[in-house]
mmCIF file of C-alpha atoms in Angstrom:
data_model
loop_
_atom_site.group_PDB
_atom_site.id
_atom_site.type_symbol
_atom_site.label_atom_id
_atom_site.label_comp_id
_atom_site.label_asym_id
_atom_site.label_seq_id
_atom_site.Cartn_x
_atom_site.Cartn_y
_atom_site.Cartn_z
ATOM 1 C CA UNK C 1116 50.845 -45.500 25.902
ATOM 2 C CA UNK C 1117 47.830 -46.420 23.058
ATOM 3 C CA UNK C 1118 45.780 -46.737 26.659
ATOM 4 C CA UNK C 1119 46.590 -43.312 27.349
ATOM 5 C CA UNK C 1120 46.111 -41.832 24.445
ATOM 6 C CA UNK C 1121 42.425 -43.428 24.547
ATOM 7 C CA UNK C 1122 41.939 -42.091 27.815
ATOM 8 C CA UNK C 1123 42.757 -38.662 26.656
ATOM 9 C CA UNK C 1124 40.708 -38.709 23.396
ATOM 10 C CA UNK C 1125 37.493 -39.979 25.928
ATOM 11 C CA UNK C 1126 37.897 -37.032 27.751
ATOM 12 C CA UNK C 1127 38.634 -34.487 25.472
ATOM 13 C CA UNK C 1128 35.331 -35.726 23.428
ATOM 14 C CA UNK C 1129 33.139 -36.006 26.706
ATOM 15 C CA UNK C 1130 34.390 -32.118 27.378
ATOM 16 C CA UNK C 1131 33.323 -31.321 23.886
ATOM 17 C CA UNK C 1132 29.640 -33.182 24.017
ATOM 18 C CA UNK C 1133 29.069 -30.928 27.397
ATOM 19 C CA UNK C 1134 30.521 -27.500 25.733
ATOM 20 C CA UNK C 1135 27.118 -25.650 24.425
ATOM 21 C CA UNK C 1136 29.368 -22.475 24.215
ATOM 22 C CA UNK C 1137 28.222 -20.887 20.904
ATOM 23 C CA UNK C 1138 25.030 -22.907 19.978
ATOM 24 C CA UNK C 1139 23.505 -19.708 20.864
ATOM 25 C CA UNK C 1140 25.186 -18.193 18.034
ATOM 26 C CA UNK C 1141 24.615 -20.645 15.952
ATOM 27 C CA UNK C 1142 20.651 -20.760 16.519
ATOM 28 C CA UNK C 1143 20.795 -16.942 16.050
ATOM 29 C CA UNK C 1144 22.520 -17.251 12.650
ATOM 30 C CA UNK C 1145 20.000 -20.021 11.590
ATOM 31 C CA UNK C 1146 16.522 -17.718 12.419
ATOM 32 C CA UNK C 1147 17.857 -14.253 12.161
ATOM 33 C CA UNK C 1148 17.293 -14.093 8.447
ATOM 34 C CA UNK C 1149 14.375 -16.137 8.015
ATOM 35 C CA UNK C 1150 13.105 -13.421 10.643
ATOM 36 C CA UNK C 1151 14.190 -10.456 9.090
ATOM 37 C CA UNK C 1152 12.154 -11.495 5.878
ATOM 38 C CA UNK C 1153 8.940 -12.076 8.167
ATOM 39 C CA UNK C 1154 9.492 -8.321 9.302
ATOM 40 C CA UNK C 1155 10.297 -6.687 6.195
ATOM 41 C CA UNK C 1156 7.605 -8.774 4.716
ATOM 42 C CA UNK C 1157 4.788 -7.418 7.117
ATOM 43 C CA UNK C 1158 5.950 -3.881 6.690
ATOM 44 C CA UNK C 1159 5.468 -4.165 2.344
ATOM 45 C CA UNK C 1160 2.061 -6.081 2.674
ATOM 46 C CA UNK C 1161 0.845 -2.756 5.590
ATOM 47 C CA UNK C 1162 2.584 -0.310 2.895
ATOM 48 C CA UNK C 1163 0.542 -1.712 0.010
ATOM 49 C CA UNK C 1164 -2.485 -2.211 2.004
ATOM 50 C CA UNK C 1165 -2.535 1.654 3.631
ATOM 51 C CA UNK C 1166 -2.073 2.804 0.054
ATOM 52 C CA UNK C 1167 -4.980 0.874 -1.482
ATOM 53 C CA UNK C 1168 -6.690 2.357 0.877
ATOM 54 C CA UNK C 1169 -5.937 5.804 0.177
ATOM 55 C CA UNK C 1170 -6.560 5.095 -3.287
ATOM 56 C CA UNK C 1171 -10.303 3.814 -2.736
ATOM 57 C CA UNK C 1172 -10.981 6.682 -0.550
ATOM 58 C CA UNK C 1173 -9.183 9.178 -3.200
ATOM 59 C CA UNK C 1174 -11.381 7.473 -6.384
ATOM 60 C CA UNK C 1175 -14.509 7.577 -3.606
ATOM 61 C CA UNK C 1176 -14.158 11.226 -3.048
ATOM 62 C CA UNK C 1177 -12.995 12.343 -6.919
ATOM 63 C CA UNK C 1178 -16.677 10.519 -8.214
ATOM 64 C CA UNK C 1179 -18.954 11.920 -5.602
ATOM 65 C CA UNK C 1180 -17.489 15.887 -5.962
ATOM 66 C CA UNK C 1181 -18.258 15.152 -9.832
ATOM 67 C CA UNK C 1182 -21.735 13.833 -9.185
ATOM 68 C CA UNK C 1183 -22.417 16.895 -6.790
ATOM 69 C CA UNK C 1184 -21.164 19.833 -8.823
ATOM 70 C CA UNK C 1185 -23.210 22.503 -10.657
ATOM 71 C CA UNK C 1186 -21.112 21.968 -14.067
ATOM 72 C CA UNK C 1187 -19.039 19.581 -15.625
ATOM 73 C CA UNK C 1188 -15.727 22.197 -15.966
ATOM 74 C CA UNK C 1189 -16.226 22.721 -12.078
ATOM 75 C CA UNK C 1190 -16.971 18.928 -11.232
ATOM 76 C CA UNK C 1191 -13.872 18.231 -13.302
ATOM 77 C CA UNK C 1192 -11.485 20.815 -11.513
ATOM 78 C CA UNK C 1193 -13.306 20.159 -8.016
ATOM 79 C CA UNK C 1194 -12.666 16.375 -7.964
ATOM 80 C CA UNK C 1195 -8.954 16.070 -9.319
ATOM 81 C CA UNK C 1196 -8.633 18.413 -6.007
ATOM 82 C CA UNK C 1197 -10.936 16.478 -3.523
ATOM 83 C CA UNK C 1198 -9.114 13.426 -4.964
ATOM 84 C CA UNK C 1199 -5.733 14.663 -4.296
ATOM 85 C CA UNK C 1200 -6.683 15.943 -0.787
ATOM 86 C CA UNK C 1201 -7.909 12.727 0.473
ATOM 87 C CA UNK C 1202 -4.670 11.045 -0.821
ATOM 88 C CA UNK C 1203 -3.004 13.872 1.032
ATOM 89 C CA UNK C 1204 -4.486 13.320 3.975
ATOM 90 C CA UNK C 1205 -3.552 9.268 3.955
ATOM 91 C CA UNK C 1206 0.444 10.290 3.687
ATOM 92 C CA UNK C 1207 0.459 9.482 -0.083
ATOM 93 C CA UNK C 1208 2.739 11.686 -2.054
ATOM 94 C CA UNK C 1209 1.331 13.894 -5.384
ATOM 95 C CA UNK C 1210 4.138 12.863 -7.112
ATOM 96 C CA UNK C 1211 3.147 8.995 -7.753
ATOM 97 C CA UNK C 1212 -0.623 10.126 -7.778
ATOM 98 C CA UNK C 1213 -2.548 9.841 -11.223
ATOM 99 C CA UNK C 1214 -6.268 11.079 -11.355
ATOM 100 C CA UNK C 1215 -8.392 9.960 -14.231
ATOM 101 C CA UNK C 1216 -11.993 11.238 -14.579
ATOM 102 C CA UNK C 1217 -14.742 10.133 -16.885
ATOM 103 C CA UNK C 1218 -17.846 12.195 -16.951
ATOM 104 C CA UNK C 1219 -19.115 10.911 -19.875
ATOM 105 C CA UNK C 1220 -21.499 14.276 -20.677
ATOM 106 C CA UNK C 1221 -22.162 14.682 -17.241
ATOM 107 C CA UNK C 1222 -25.827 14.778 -18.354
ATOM 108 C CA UNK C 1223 -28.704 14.080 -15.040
ATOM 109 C CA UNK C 1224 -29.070 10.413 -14.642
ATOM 110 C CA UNK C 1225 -25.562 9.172 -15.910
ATOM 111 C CA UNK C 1226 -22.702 8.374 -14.260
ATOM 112 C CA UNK C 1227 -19.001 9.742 -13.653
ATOM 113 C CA UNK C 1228 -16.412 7.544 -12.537
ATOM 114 C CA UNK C 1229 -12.676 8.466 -11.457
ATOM 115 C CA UNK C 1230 -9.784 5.939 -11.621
ATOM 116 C CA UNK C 1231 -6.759 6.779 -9.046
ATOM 117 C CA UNK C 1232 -3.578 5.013 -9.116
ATOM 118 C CA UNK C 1233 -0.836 5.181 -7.231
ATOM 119 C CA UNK C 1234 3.001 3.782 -7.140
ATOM 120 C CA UNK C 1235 4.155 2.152 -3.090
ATOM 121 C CA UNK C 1236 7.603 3.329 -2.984
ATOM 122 C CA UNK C 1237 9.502 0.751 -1.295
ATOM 123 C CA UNK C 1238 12.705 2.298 -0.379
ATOM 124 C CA UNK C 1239 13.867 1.599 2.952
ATOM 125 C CA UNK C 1240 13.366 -1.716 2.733
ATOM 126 C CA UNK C 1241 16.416 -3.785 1.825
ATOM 127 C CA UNK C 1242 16.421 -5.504 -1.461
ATOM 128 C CA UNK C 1243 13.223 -3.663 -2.163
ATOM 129 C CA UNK C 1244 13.822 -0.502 -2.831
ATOM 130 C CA UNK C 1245 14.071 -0.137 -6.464
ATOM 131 C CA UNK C 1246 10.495 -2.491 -6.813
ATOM 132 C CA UNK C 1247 7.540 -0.030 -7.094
ATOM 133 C CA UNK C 1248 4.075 -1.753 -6.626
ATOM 134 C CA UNK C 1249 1.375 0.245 -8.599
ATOM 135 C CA UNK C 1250 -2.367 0.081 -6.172
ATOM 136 C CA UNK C 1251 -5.567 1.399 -8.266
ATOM 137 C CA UNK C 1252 -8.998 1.846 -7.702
ATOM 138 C CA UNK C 1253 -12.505 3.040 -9.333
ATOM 139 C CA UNK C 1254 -15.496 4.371 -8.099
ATOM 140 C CA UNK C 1255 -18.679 5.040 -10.398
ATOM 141 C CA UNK C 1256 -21.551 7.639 -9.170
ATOM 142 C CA UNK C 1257 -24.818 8.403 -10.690
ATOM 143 C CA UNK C 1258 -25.502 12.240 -11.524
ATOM 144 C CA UNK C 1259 -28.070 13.294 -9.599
ATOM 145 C CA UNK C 1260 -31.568 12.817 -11.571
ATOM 146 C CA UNK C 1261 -33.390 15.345 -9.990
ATOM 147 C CA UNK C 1262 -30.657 18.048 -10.148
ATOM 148 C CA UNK C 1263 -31.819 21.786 -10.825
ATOM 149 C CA UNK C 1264 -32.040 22.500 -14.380
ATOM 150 C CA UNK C 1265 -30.718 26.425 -13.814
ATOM 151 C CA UNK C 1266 -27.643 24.134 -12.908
ATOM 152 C CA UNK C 1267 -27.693 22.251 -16.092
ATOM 153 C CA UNK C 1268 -27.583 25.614 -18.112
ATOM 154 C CA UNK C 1269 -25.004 27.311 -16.586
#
């Protein structure tokens, strides 16, 4: 009987060292979250990176419309708007947009600067969404030195 009992234990363990049935699952448990962070991971670096973009070009075009205008209340005015257009047309939202300009006298030969943040919403992403990474940029221009002086007095 203990000889046939041995018998039957060999073969039910040979049976069992040939059954793959399920490793597939198993493997898919093991890599399916390590993937899933790779993915999500991706998507919140091309997020941040498409808004830090946007925010240089924003900062970019909010100097230069300062440099350019005829008067500092219009070069003001003018580049909060050419700033928030050009984060417009990148996607970003006004509502997490903040414009700073300096034009420091805005007298011929100086320089203006604007300072454009920005907060990456990262909702949609799981275990992310209530983390908010803040992107800002700077861009300095020098007034133009040779500018009209009937625009200087107006």
């Amino acid at each position: 009987c203990a000889a046939r009992s041995s018998a039957v234990v060999r073969k039910l363990a040979a049976r069992f060292a040939r059954d793959e049935s399920g490793q597939a699952l198993v493997e898919a448990a093991l890599v399916l979250p390590v993937l899933l962070v790779l993915v999500f991971g991706v998507v919140m670096a091309g997020r941040v990176v498409h808004a830090k973009i946007a925010v240089q070009a924003a900062a970019r075009e909010a100097s230069r419309t300062l440099a350019t205008a005829p008067s500092e209340e219009q070069g003001l005015t003018d580049a909060d708007g050419a700033a928030r257009s050009a984060a417009d047309g990148y996607g970003l939202s006004a509502d997490g947009l903040s414009v700073d300009l300096e034009s420091n006298g805005f007298q011929r030969g100086g320089t203006v600067s604007a300072s454009v943040s920005y907060d990456v919403g990262l909702g949609g992403l799981p275990l992310l969404d209530a983390v908010d990474i803040t992107v800002s940029s700077s861009h300095s221009e020098q007034v133009d030195p040779y500018r009209s002086r009937e625009a200087v007095h107006r």
